[in-house]
């Protein structure tokens, strides 16, 4: 009893500390200063636009910086830093004209050259940006990024202070959406070249978006305040946003209940009651939760063993009993939400490419073990990121592999940054991952698994798949292009370098004091239009 009391006391102290950290912002929000309080889960990977490339970085970046376009309330790209653009008759050259009088938060003029510098820096091999392949549609981009070309050959050019011209390899219907992504935000060339640690502290970060970053307590909170130099400042109703870093859903919920947050995720162990009480709001998401197999390590160098693990997962049970956030079980890698030329959803046209089948899973495992010459399966270690929901999912998968395959697997957890770094280096055998769409086209999901793509992280390579993706990028006929992407997804699921789990939805709790937070299915959190009563 004494030990239990001490543990309870420790939990109370930790929770009290989290609530106390919010109290100053909470008081200021209720006392007239409109500061929205939001949980970012953890420290951003980086606030350097081409480097962060994950939700915990880009949710913040999307609010203190801005690109040529911005996703609006209806999820469509709208004029932002660019007031207008022209597209050539062949659909390959885009000419963007910037607004008059644009400023960085430090008073510097924002010029088209800041975009040229930023986008070429995104592609520079030494930047090693995971986001670089997004720009491969631009002429010369892939060659430069892969070390086979020069920056001068990349068709991104500021023709004067207000005009940016880009030329594509082929017409691409998604370009205006793509350039709203934080990877394509401008950076202040003078600031970047003057300090290689410019993106690491509040004092050296400069803004061009609705808010500016004023305080960064690492691993604790980031404070943004309204940016008075922003071109559309009259649309910004908040005085600021404070991003907290609480990486436990129950603590997050308790902080929300106490008024220390204005919105919260839904803790799994309370989901049934909260949904029943009508307190949960659900909006569409665009992304996939999945695990990556390392196909360079045994036993996952065998395709049938990988397919056995995929077939052994009961995804409906996972979303019903573990996550409990109304997610849709994965039927392939690409999520719902993208229309094909006929107006039908890509996922519905593609159909069910994977399914739970315990008997088939056992057959595939036996076949794979025979092919590999195993009498006993080599030890399997499954790695997940440090997070309470990720832990519960990993434990559920562990039980399914035991029940449906007769396989005991080991679990290990790593902090998110470490997991990602080791995944890139192919050090992990079988590890948790996720994908959030950067723009509204299936190619965004599928091109990551090309040979050598930095987002691949599986060691998988398939020449037929590579050709399908390359041909899809070049195909001007949308019907033919979508057929190629369906073929690519089928091949990806047959070869199984990944194990899809479910498609994201955004299930959340929100204070009735807040309206007009925009949760983009194909983008990031947006507080530009948010209202706090």
Coordinates of C-alpha atoms in Angstrom, one line a residue, residues 175-360:
X175 CA 1.1 21.7 -57.8
X176 CA -0.9 24.5 -56.2
X177 CA -1.7 22.2 -53.3
X178 CA 1.8 21.0 -53.1
X179 CA 3.4 24.4 -52.7
X180 CA 1.2 25.1 -49.7
X181 CA 3.1 22.4 -47.9
X182 CA 5.7 23.6 -45.3
X183 CA 8.5 21.9 -47.2
X184 CA 8.0 24.7 -49.8
X185 CA 7.9 27.6 -47.4
X186 CA 10.4 30.4 -48.0
X187 CA 13.4 31.0 -45.7
X188 CA 15.2 34.3 -45.1
X189 CA 18.5 33.8 -47.0
X190 CA 20.4 36.3 -44.9
X191 CA 19.2 34.7 -41.6
X192 CA 20.0 31.1 -42.8
X193 CA 23.4 31.9 -44.1
X194 CA 24.3 34.0 -41.1
X195 CA 23.7 31.3 -38.5
X196 CA 23.6 27.5 -39.1
X197 CA 21.6 27.1 -35.9
X198 CA 19.0 29.7 -36.8
X199 CA 16.1 27.2 -36.6
X200 CA 16.9 26.0 -33.1
X201 CA 15.8 28.9 -30.9
X202 CA 13.0 31.4 -30.7
X203 CA 15.4 34.4 -30.8
X204 CA 16.8 33.5 -34.3
X205 CA 13.6 32.2 -36.0
X206 CA 11.9 34.6 -38.3
X207 CA 8.2 34.4 -39.5
X208 CA 6.1 35.3 -42.5
X209 CA 2.8 33.7 -41.4
X210 CA -0.2 34.5 -39.3
X211 CA 1.9 34.2 -36.0
X212 CA 5.5 34.6 -35.0
X213 CA 7.4 32.5 -32.5
X214 CA 8.4 34.3 -29.4
X215 CA 9.3 31.6 -26.8
X216 CA 10.6 28.0 -27.0
X217 CA 11.0 26.0 -23.9
X218 CA 12.5 22.8 -25.3
X219 CA 10.4 19.7 -24.6
X220 CA 7.9 21.8 -22.8
X221 CA 6.1 24.5 -24.8
X222 CA 6.3 26.9 -27.8
X223 CA 4.6 30.2 -27.8
X224 CA 3.3 32.0 -30.9
X225 CA 1.8 35.5 -31.0
X226 CA -0.1 37.3 -33.7
X227 CA 2.3 38.6 -36.4
X228 CA 1.5 42.2 -37.2
X229 CA 3.6 42.2 -40.3
X230 CA 1.4 39.4 -41.9
X231 CA -0.3 40.5 -45.1
X232 CA -3.7 39.2 -43.9
X233 CA -3.4 40.0 -40.2
X234 CA -7.0 41.3 -40.1
X235 CA -8.2 37.7 -40.6
X236 CA -6.3 36.5 -37.5
X237 CA -8.6 36.7 -34.4
X238 CA -6.3 35.1 -31.8
X239 CA -3.6 36.9 -29.9
X240 CA -1.5 33.8 -30.0
X241 CA -1.2 30.0 -29.8
X242 CA 0.7 28.0 -27.1
X243 CA 1.8 24.5 -28.1
X244 CA 2.3 22.2 -25.2
X245 CA 4.2 18.9 -25.3
X246 CA 2.2 16.2 -23.4
X247 CA 2.9 12.8 -24.7
X248 CA 0.3 10.9 -22.8
X249 CA -3.3 10.8 -23.8
X250 CA -4.7 10.6 -20.3
X251 CA -2.6 13.5 -19.0
X252 CA -3.7 15.4 -22.1
X253 CA -7.3 14.7 -21.4
X254 CA -7.1 15.7 -17.7
X255 CA -5.3 19.0 -18.8
X256 CA -8.2 19.6 -21.2
X257 CA -10.8 19.0 -18.5
X258 CA -9.1 21.4 -16.2
X259 CA -9.0 24.1 -18.8
X260 CA -5.3 23.9 -19.6
X261 CA -6.0 22.9 -23.2
X262 CA -8.7 24.0 -25.6
X263 CA -8.7 20.8 -27.6
X264 CA -7.7 17.2 -26.8
X265 CA -7.3 13.8 -28.4
X266 CA -9.7 11.1 -27.2
X267 CA -8.1 8.7 -24.6
X268 CA -8.8 5.1 -25.7
X269 CA -10.0 3.9 -22.2
X270 CA -12.6 6.7 -22.1
X271 CA -13.6 6.7 -25.8
X272 CA -16.8 4.6 -25.5
X273 CA -18.3 6.9 -22.9
X274 CA -17.2 10.1 -24.5
X275 CA -18.6 9.0 -27.9
X276 CA -21.8 7.9 -26.1
X277 CA -22.1 11.3 -24.4
X278 CA -21.8 13.0 -27.8
X279 CA -18.6 14.9 -26.7
X280 CA -16.4 13.7 -29.5
X281 CA -16.0 15.5 -32.9
X282 CA -14.7 13.5 -35.9
X283 CA -13.4 14.9 -39.1
X284 CA -11.9 13.1 -42.1
X285 CA -8.2 12.4 -42.0
X286 CA -5.8 11.5 -44.8
X287 CA -3.0 9.2 -43.8
X288 CA -2.1 5.6 -42.9
X289 CA -0.8 4.0 -39.7
X290 CA 1.4 1.1 -40.6
X291 CA 4.6 -0.9 -39.8
X292 CA 7.6 -1.2 -42.0
X293 CA 9.4 -4.5 -42.6
X294 CA 13.2 -4.3 -43.1
X295 CA 13.5 -6.6 -46.1
X296 CA 17.3 -6.7 -45.7
X297 CA 17.0 -8.6 -42.4
X298 CA 15.8 -12.1 -41.7
X299 CA 13.1 -13.3 -41.6
X300 CA 11.5 -10.4 -43.5
X301 CA 13.7 -10.9 -46.5
X302 CA 11.1 -13.5 -47.4
X303 CA 8.0 -12.1 -49.0
X304 CA 5.7 -14.9 -47.8
X305 CA 6.7 -14.4 -44.2
X306 CA 5.9 -10.7 -44.6
X307 CA 2.6 -11.5 -46.2
X308 CA 1.8 -13.9 -43.3
X309 CA 2.3 -11.1 -40.8
X310 CA 0.0 -8.8 -42.9
X311 CA -2.8 -11.5 -43.0
X312 CA -2.5 -12.2 -39.2
X313 CA -3.7 -8.7 -38.2
X314 CA -7.4 -8.2 -37.4
X315 CA -7.7 -4.5 -38.2
X316 CA -11.3 -4.2 -37.4
X317 CA -10.6 -5.5 -33.9
X318 CA -7.7 -3.1 -33.6
X319 CA -9.8 0.1 -34.3
X320 CA -12.8 -1.2 -32.3
X321 CA -11.1 -2.3 -29.2
X322 CA -7.7 -0.6 -29.1
X323 CA -7.7 2.8 -30.8
X324 CA -11.4 3.5 -30.5
X325 CA -11.4 6.7 -32.6
X326 CA -13.6 5.6 -35.5
X327 CA -10.7 4.9 -37.8
X328 CA -11.3 2.9 -40.9
X329 CA -9.4 -0.4 -41.1
X330 CA -6.8 -0.4 -43.9
X331 CA -7.6 -2.3 -47.1
X332 CA -4.5 -1.1 -48.9
X333 CA -1.8 1.5 -48.4
X334 CA -3.6 4.6 -49.9
X335 CA -6.3 6.0 -47.7
X336 CA -9.8 7.3 -48.6
X337 CA -10.3 10.9 -49.7
X338 CA -8.9 11.1 -53.3
X339 CA -11.1 11.1 -56.3
X340 CA -10.2 9.4 -59.6
X341 CA -11.2 10.9 -63.0
X342 CA -14.6 9.3 -62.8
X343 CA -15.3 11.0 -59.5
X344 CA -15.1 7.7 -57.5
X345 CA -12.8 7.4 -54.5
X346 CA -9.4 5.8 -55.3
X347 CA -9.6 3.5 -52.3
X348 CA -13.1 2.2 -53.3
X349 CA -11.9 1.6 -56.9
X350 CA -8.8 -0.1 -55.7
X351 CA -10.8 -2.4 -53.4
X352 CA -9.6 -4.6 -50.6
X353 CA -6.0 -5.5 -51.3
X354 CA -5.3 -6.9 -47.8
X355 CA -7.5 -8.7 -45.3
X356 CA -7.4 -10.6 -42.0
X357 CA -7.3 -14.3 -42.6
X358 CA -5.7 -16.4 -39.8
X359 CA -5.7 -19.7 -41.8
X360 CA -4.1 -18.1 -44.8

